Short mmCIF file of C-alpha atoms in Angstrom, two decimals:
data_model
loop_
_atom_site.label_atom_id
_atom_site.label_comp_id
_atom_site.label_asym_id
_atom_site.label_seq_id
_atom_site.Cartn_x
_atom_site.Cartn_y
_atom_site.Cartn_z
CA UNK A 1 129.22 60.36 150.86
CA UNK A 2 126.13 62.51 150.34
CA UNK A 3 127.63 65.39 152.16
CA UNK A 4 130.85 65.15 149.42
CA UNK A 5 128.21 65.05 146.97
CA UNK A 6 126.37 68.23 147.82
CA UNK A 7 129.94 69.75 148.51
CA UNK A 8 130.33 68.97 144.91
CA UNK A 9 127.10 70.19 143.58
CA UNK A 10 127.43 73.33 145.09
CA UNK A 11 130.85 74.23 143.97
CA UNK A 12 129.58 73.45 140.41
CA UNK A 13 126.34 75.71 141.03
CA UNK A 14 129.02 78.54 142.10
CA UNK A 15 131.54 78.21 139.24
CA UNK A 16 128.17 78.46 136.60
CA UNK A 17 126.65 81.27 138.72
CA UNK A 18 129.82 82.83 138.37
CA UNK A 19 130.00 81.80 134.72
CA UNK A 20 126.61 83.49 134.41
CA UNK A 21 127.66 86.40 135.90
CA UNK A 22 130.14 87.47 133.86
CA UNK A 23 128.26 86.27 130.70
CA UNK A 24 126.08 88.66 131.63
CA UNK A 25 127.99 91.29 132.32
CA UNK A 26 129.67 90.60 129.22
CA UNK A 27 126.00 90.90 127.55
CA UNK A 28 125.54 94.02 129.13
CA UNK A 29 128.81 95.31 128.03
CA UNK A 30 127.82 94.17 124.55
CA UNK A 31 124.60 96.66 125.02
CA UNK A 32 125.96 99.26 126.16
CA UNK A 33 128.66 99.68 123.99
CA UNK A 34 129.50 96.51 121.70
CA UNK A 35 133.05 98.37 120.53
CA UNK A 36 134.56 97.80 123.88
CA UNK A 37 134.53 93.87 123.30
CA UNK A 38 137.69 92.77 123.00
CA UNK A 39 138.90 89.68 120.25
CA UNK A 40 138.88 87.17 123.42
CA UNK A 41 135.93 88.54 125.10
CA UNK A 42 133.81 87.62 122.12
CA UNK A 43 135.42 84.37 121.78
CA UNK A 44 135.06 83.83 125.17
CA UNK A 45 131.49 85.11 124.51
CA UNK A 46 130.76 82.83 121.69
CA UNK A 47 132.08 79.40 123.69
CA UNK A 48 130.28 80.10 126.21
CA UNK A 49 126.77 80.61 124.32
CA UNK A 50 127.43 77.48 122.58
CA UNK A 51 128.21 75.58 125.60
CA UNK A 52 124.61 76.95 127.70
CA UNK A 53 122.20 77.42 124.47
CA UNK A 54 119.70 77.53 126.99
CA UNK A 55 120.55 80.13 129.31
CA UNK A 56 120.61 83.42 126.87
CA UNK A 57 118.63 84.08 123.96
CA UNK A 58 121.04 85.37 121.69
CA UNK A 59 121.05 86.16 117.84
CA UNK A 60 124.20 85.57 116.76
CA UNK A 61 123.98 87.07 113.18
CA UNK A 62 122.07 90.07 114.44
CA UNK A 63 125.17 90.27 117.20
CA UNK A 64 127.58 90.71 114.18
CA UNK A 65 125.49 93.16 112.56
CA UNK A 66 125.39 95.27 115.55
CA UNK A 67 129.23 95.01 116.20
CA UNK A 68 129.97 95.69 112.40
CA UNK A 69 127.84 98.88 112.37
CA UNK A 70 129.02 100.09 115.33
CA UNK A 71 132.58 99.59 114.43
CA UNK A 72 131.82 101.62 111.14
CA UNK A 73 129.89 104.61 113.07
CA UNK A 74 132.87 104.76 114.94
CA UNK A 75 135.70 104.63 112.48
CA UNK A 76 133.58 107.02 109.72
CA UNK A 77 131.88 109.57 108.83
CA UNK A 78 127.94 110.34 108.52
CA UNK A 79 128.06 110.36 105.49
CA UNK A 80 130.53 107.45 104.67
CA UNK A 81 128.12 105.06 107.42
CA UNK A 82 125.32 106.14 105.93
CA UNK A 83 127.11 104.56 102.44
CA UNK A 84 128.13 101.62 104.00
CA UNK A 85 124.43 100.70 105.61
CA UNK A 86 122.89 100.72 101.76
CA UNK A 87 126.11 98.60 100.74
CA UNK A 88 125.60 96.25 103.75
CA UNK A 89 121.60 96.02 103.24
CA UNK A 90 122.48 92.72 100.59
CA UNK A 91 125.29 90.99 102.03
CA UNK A 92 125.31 87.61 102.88
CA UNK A 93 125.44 85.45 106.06
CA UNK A 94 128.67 84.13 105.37
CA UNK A 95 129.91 87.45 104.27
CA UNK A 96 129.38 88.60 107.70
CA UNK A 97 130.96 86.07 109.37
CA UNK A 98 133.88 86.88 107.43
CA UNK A 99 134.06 90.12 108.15
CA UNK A 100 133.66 89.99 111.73
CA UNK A 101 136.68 87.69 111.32
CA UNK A 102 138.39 89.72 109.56
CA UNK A 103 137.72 92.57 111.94
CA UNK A 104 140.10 90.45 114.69
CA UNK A 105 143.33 91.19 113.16
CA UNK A 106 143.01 94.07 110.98
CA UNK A 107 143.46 92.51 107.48
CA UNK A 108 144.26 88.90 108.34
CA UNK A 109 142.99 86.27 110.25
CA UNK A 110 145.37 84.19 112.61
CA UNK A 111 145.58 80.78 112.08
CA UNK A 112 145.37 80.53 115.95
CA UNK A 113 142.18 82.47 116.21
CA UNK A 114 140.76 79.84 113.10
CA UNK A 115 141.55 76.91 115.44
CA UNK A 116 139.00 78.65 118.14
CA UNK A 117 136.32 79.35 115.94
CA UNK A 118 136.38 76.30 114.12
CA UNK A 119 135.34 74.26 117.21
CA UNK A 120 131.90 75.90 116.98
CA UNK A 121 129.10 73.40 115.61
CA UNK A 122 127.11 76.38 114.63
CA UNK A 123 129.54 78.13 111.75
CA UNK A 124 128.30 76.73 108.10
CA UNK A 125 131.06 74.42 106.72
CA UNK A 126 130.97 76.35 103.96
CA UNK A 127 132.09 79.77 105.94
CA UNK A 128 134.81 77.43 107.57
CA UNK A 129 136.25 76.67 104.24
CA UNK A 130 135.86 80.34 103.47
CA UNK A 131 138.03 80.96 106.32
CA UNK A 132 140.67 78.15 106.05
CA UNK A 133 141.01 79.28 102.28
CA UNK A 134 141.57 82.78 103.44
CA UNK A 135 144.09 81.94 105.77
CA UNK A 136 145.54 79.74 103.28
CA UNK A 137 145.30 82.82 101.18
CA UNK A 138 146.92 85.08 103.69
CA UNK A 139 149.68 82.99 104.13
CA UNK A 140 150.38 82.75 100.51
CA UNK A 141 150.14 86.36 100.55
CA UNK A 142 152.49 86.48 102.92
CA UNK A 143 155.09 84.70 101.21
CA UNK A 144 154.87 86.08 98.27
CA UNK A 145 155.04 89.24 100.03
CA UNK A 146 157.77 87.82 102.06
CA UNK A 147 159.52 86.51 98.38
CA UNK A 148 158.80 90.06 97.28
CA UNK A 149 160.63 91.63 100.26
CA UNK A 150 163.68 89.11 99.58
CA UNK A 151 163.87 89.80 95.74
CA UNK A 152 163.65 93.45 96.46
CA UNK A 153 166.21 93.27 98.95
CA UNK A 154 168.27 90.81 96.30
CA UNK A 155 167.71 93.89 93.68
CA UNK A 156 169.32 96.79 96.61
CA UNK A 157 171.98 94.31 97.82
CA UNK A 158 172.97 93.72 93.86
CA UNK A 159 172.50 97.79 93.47
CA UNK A 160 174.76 98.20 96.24
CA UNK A 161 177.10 95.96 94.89
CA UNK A 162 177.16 97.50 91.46
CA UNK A 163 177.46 101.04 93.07
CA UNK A 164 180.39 99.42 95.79
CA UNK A 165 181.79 97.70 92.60
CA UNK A 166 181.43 101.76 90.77
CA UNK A 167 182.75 103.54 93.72
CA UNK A 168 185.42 101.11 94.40
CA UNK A 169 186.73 101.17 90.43
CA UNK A 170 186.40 105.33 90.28
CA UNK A 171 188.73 105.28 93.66
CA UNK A 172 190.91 102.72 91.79
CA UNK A 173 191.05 104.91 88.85
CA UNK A 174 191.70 108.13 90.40
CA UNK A 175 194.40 106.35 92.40
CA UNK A 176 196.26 105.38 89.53
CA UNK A 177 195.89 108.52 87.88
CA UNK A 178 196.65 110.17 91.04
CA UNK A 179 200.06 107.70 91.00
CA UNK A 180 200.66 108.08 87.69
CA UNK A 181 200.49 112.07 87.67
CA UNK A 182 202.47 112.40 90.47
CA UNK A 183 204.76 109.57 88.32
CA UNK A 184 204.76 111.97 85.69
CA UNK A 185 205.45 115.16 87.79
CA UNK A 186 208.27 113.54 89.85
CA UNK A 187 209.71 112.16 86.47
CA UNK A 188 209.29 115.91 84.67
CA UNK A 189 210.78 117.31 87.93
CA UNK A 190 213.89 115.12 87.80
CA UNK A 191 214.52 115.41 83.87
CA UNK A 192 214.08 119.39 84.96
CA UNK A 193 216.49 118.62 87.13
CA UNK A 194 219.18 117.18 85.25
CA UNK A 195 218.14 119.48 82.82
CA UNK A 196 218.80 122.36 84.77
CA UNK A 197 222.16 121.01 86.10
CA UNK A 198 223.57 120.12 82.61
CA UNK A 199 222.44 123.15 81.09
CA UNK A 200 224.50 124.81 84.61
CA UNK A 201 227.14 122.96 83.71
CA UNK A 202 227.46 123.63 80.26
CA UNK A 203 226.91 127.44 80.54
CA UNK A 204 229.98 126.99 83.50
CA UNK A 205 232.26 125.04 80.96
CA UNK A 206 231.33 127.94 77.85
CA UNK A 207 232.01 130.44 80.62
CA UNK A 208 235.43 128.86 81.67
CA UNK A 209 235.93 128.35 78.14
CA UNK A 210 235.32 131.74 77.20
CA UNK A 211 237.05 132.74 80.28
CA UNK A 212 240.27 130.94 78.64
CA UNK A 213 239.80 132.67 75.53
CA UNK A 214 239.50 136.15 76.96
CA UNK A 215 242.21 135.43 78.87
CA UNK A 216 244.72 134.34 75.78
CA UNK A 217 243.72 137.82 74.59
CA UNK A 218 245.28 140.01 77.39
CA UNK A 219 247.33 137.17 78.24
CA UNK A 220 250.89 139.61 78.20
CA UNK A 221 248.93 142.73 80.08
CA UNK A 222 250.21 143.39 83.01
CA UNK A 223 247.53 146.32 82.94
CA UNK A 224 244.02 144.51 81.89
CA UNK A 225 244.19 141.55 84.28
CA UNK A 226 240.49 141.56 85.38
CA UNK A 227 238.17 139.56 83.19
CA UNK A 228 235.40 141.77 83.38
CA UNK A 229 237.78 144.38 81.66
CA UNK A 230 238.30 142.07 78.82
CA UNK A 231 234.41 141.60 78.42
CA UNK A 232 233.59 145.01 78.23
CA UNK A 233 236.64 146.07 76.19
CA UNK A 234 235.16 143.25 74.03
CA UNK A 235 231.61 144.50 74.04
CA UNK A 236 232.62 148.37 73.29
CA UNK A 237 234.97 147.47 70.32
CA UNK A 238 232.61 144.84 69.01
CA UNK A 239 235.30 143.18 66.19
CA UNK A 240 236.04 139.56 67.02
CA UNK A 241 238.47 139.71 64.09
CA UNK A 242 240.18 142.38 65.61
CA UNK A 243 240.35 140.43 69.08
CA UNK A 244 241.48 137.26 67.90
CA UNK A 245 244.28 138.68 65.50
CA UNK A 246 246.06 141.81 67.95
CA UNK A 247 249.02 141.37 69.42
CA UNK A 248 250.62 143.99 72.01
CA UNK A 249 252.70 146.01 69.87
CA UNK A 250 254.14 148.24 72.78
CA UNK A 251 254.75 147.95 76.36
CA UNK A 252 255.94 151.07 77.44
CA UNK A 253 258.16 148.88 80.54
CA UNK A 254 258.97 146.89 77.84
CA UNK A 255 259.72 149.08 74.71
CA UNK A 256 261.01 152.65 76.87
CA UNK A 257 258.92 155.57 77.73
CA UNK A 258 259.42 157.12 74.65
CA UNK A 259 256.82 158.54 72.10
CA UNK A 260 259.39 157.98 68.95
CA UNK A 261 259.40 154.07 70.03
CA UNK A 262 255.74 154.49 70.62
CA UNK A 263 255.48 156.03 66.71
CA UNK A 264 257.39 153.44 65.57
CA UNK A 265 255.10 150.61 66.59
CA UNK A 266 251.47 152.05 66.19
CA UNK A 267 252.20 154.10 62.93
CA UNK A 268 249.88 153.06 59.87
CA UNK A 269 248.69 149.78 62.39
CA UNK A 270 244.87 150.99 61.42
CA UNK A 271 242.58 150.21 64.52
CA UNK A 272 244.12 150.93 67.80
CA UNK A 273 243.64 150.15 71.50
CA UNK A 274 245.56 151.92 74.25
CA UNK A 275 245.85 151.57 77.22
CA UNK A 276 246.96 153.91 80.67
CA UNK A 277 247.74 152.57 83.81
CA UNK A 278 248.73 155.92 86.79
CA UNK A 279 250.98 154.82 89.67
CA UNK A 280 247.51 155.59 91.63
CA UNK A 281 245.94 152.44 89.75
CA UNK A 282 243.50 154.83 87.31
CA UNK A 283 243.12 153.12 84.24
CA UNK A 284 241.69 154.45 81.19
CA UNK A 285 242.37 155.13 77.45
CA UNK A 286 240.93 155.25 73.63
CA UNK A 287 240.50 153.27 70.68
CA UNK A 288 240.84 154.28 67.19
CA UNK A 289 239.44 153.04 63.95
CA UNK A 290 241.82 155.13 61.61
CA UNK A 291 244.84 155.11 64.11
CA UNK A 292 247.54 157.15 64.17
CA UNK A 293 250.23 158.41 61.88
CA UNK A 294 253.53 160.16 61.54
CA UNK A 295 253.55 164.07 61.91
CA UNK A 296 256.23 166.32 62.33
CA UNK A 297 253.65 169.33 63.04
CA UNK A 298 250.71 167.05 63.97
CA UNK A 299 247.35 166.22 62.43
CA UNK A 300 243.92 166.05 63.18
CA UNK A 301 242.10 162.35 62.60
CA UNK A 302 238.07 162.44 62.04
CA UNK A 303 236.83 158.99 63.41
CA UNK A 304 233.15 158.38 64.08
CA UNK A 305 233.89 154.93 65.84
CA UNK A 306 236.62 156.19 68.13
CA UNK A 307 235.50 156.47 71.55
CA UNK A 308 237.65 156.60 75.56
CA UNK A 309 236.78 154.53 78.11
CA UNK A 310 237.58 154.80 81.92
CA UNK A 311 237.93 151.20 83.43
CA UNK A 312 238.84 151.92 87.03
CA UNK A 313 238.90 154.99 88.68
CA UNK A 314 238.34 156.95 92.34
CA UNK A 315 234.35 157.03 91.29
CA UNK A 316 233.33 153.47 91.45
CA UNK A 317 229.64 154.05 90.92
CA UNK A 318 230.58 155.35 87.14
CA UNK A 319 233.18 152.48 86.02
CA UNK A 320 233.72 150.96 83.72
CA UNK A 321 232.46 153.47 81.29
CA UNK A 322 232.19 153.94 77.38
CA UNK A 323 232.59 158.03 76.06
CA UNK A 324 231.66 158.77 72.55
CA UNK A 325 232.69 161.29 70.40
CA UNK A 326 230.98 164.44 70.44
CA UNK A 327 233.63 166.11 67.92
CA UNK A 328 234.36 163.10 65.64
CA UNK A 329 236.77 165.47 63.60
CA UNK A 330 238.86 166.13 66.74
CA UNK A 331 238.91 162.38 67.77
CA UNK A 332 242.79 161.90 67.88
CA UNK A 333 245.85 163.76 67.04
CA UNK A 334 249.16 162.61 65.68
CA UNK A 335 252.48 164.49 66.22
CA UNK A 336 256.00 162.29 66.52
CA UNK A 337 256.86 163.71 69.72
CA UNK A 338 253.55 163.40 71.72
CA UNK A 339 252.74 160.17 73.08
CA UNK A 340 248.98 159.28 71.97
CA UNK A 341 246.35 162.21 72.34
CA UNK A 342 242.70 161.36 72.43
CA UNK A 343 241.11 164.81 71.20
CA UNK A 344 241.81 167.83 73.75
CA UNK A 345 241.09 164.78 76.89
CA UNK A 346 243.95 163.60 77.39
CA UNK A 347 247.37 163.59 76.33
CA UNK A 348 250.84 161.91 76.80
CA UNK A 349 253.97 163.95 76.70
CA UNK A 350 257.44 162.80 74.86
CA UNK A 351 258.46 160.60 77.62
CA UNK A 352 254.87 159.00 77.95
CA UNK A 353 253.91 161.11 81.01
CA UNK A 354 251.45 163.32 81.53
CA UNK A 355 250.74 165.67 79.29
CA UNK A 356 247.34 166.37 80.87
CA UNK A 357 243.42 165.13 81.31
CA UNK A 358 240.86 167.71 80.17
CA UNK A 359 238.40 165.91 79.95
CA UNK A 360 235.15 166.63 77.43
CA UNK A 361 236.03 168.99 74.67
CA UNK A 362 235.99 166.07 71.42
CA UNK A 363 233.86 162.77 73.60
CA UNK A 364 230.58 163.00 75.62
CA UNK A 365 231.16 163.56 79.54
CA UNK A 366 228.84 161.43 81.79
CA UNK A 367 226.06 163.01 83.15
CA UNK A 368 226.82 166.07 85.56
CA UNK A 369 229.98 166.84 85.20
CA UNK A 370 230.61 170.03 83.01
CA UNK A 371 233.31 170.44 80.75
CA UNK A 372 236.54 172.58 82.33
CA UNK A 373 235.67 171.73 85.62
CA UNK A 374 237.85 170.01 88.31
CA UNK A 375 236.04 167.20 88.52
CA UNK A 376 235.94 166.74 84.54
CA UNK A 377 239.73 167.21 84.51
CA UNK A 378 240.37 164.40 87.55
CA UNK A 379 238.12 162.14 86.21
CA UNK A 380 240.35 159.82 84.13
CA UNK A 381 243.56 160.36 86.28
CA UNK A 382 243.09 161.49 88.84
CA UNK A 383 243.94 165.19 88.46
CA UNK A 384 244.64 167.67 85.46
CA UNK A 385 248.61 166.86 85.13
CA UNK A 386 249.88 165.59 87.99
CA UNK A 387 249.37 162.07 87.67
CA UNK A 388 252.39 159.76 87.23
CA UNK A 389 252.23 156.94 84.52
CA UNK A 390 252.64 153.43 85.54
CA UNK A 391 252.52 151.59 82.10
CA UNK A 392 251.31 152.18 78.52
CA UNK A 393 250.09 149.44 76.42
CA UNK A 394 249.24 149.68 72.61
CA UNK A 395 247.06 146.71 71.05
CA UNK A 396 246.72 146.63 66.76
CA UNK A 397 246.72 143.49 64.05
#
């Protein structure tokens, strides 16, 4: 029993000796360099100085100071610690007990670290308060800090929403007005479209139509049997009253080669179209404002709006082709037993043959061919006066 006793006794002398020790060591590392102390080595510190009063003599306020000034001459200047000593020269007790608190968690003391201290019979009530109102304080703080964070984040969120809400109406706007353009376009396009087509087919129908009437005109010809004859007969004469009203007075298949039956018909008519047709398919011939007359001896017509005209010939590049007069007083000649004689270019005989083609003495040649040469006299038929007539057709009103 005694030896369990002394056992006992001298575990508990160990465990204080060891206690002691690092106390002191503590105490020494408090000396040396009181910064080094960490938040639960000075607990630690302060428990167990409270616990064995009588084993270190220890100033507990003058231990603050120390740590609080060192602190400072760490964190600051000369010249800011110098600053802080005159500041710190008339502070309380308690104030320095609350800012060695303070000290353990930056700007806030854990309500966990208050528990510790509290259990120390030598902190004033007062600084206890202090503390527990400061935590209270903190935590208030907090909340409202925390309320802050949520209201702020209650402000983005509704931001975000008004700028999702924005974003989402623009993109809903340009959509539609994306839509409705291309609406628009596809609609334009299509009414184009139609357009388009109808106006096609209404040009087709006037050209058919016109096509009809052209046709009506030369509708007896067995020489003018091309349409684009008719249209540029059409455009040279330029007298839709003359067009709708002639008739074909004379068909030489029909009426006899004969220039007295060819008199007879176009005498005194006024304006006159004729036109030439060679067994070699040349067709050409004149027209006449004045037209011809009856003459024994002949005569001599002046007509500024008579003009020959080639339609088809062995020179495709130059048909069809309009020649004016260059002689207007020499434009056609009358005499009852010639056939009808444009100027000194061409000429039918009695029996509606050639007669001859010298072309350019009273109308303009075209361009590079000279007057008397062969190719001026083969241009309408062919050759000079060897051409053979096919038919010889004589439109008046």
């Amino acid at each position: 029993m005694d030896n369990n006793n002394n056992n006992n006794n001298q575990i508990e002398n160990a465990n204080q000796n060891e206690n002691q020790n690092e106390m002191k060591n503590l105490e020494k590392k408090n000396n040396e360099n009181l910064f080094n102390l960490t938040k639960e080595e000075i607990i630690k510190f302060i428990q167990f100085k409270q616990e064995k009063k009588k084993i270190f003599q220890f100033d507990f306020f003058q231990f603050l100071n120390n740590w609080i000034e060192k602190r400072n001459e760490r964190l600051k200047g000369k010249k800011e610690k110098e600053k802080e000593k005159e500041k710190e020269k008339g502070i309380e007790k308690k104030r320095l007990f609350h800012s060695f608190f303070s000290l353990f968690d930056k700007d806030s003391i854990s309500k966990q670290d208050f528990d510790k201290l509290k259990q120390f019979d030598f902190f004033p009530k007062s600084f206890l308060v202090d503390i527990q109102n400061k935590v209270i304080q903190d935590n208030q703080k907090e909340i409202e800090n925390k309320e802050k964070e949520i209201e702020n984040k209650e402000k983005e969120n509704q931001q975000m929403k008004i700028e999702i809400e924005e974003k989402w109406k623009k993109e809903v706007e340009d959509k539609e007005k994306e839509i409705e353009e291309k609406w628009k376009k596809e609609i334009e396009n299509k009414e184009k479209e139609i357009e388009d087509k109808w106006k096609k087919e209404v040009e087709e129908l006037k050209s058919k139509f016109e096509l009809m009437e052209l046709q009506k005109i030369f509708s007896d010809s067995e020489i003018v049997q091309d349409i684009e004859y008719v249209k540029k007969l059409q455009e040279w004469i330029n007298d839709n009253d003359f067009f709708s009203k002639m008739k074909k007075g004379f068909s030489a298949k029909r009426d006899g080669f004969n220039s007295q039956n060819w008199h007879k018909a176009v005498d005194g008519k006024g304006k006159t179209l004729v036109i030439i047709k060679t067994k070699d398919n040349f067709i050409f011939g004149g027209f006449t404002q004045v037209g011809f007359k009856y003459s024994q001896s002949g005569e001599w017509s002046n007509d500024s709006n008579a003009f020959i005209f080639s339609l088809r010939n062995d020179k495709g590049d130059r048909i069809p082709a309009k020649f004016t007069y260059k002689q207007p007083q020499y434009a056609i000649f009358s005499r009852s037993d010639y056939g009808p004689r444009f100027g000194n270019d061409f000429q039918l005989s009695s029996n509606l043959q050639p007669g001859y083609s010298n072309f350019g003495y009273s109308y303009n040649l075209p361009n590079g061919i000279t007057y008397q040469s062969n190719e001026a006299k083969s241009y309408l038929a062919g050759s000079y006066n060897s051409w053979v007539v096919d038919e010889v057709e004589s439109y008046f009103i």
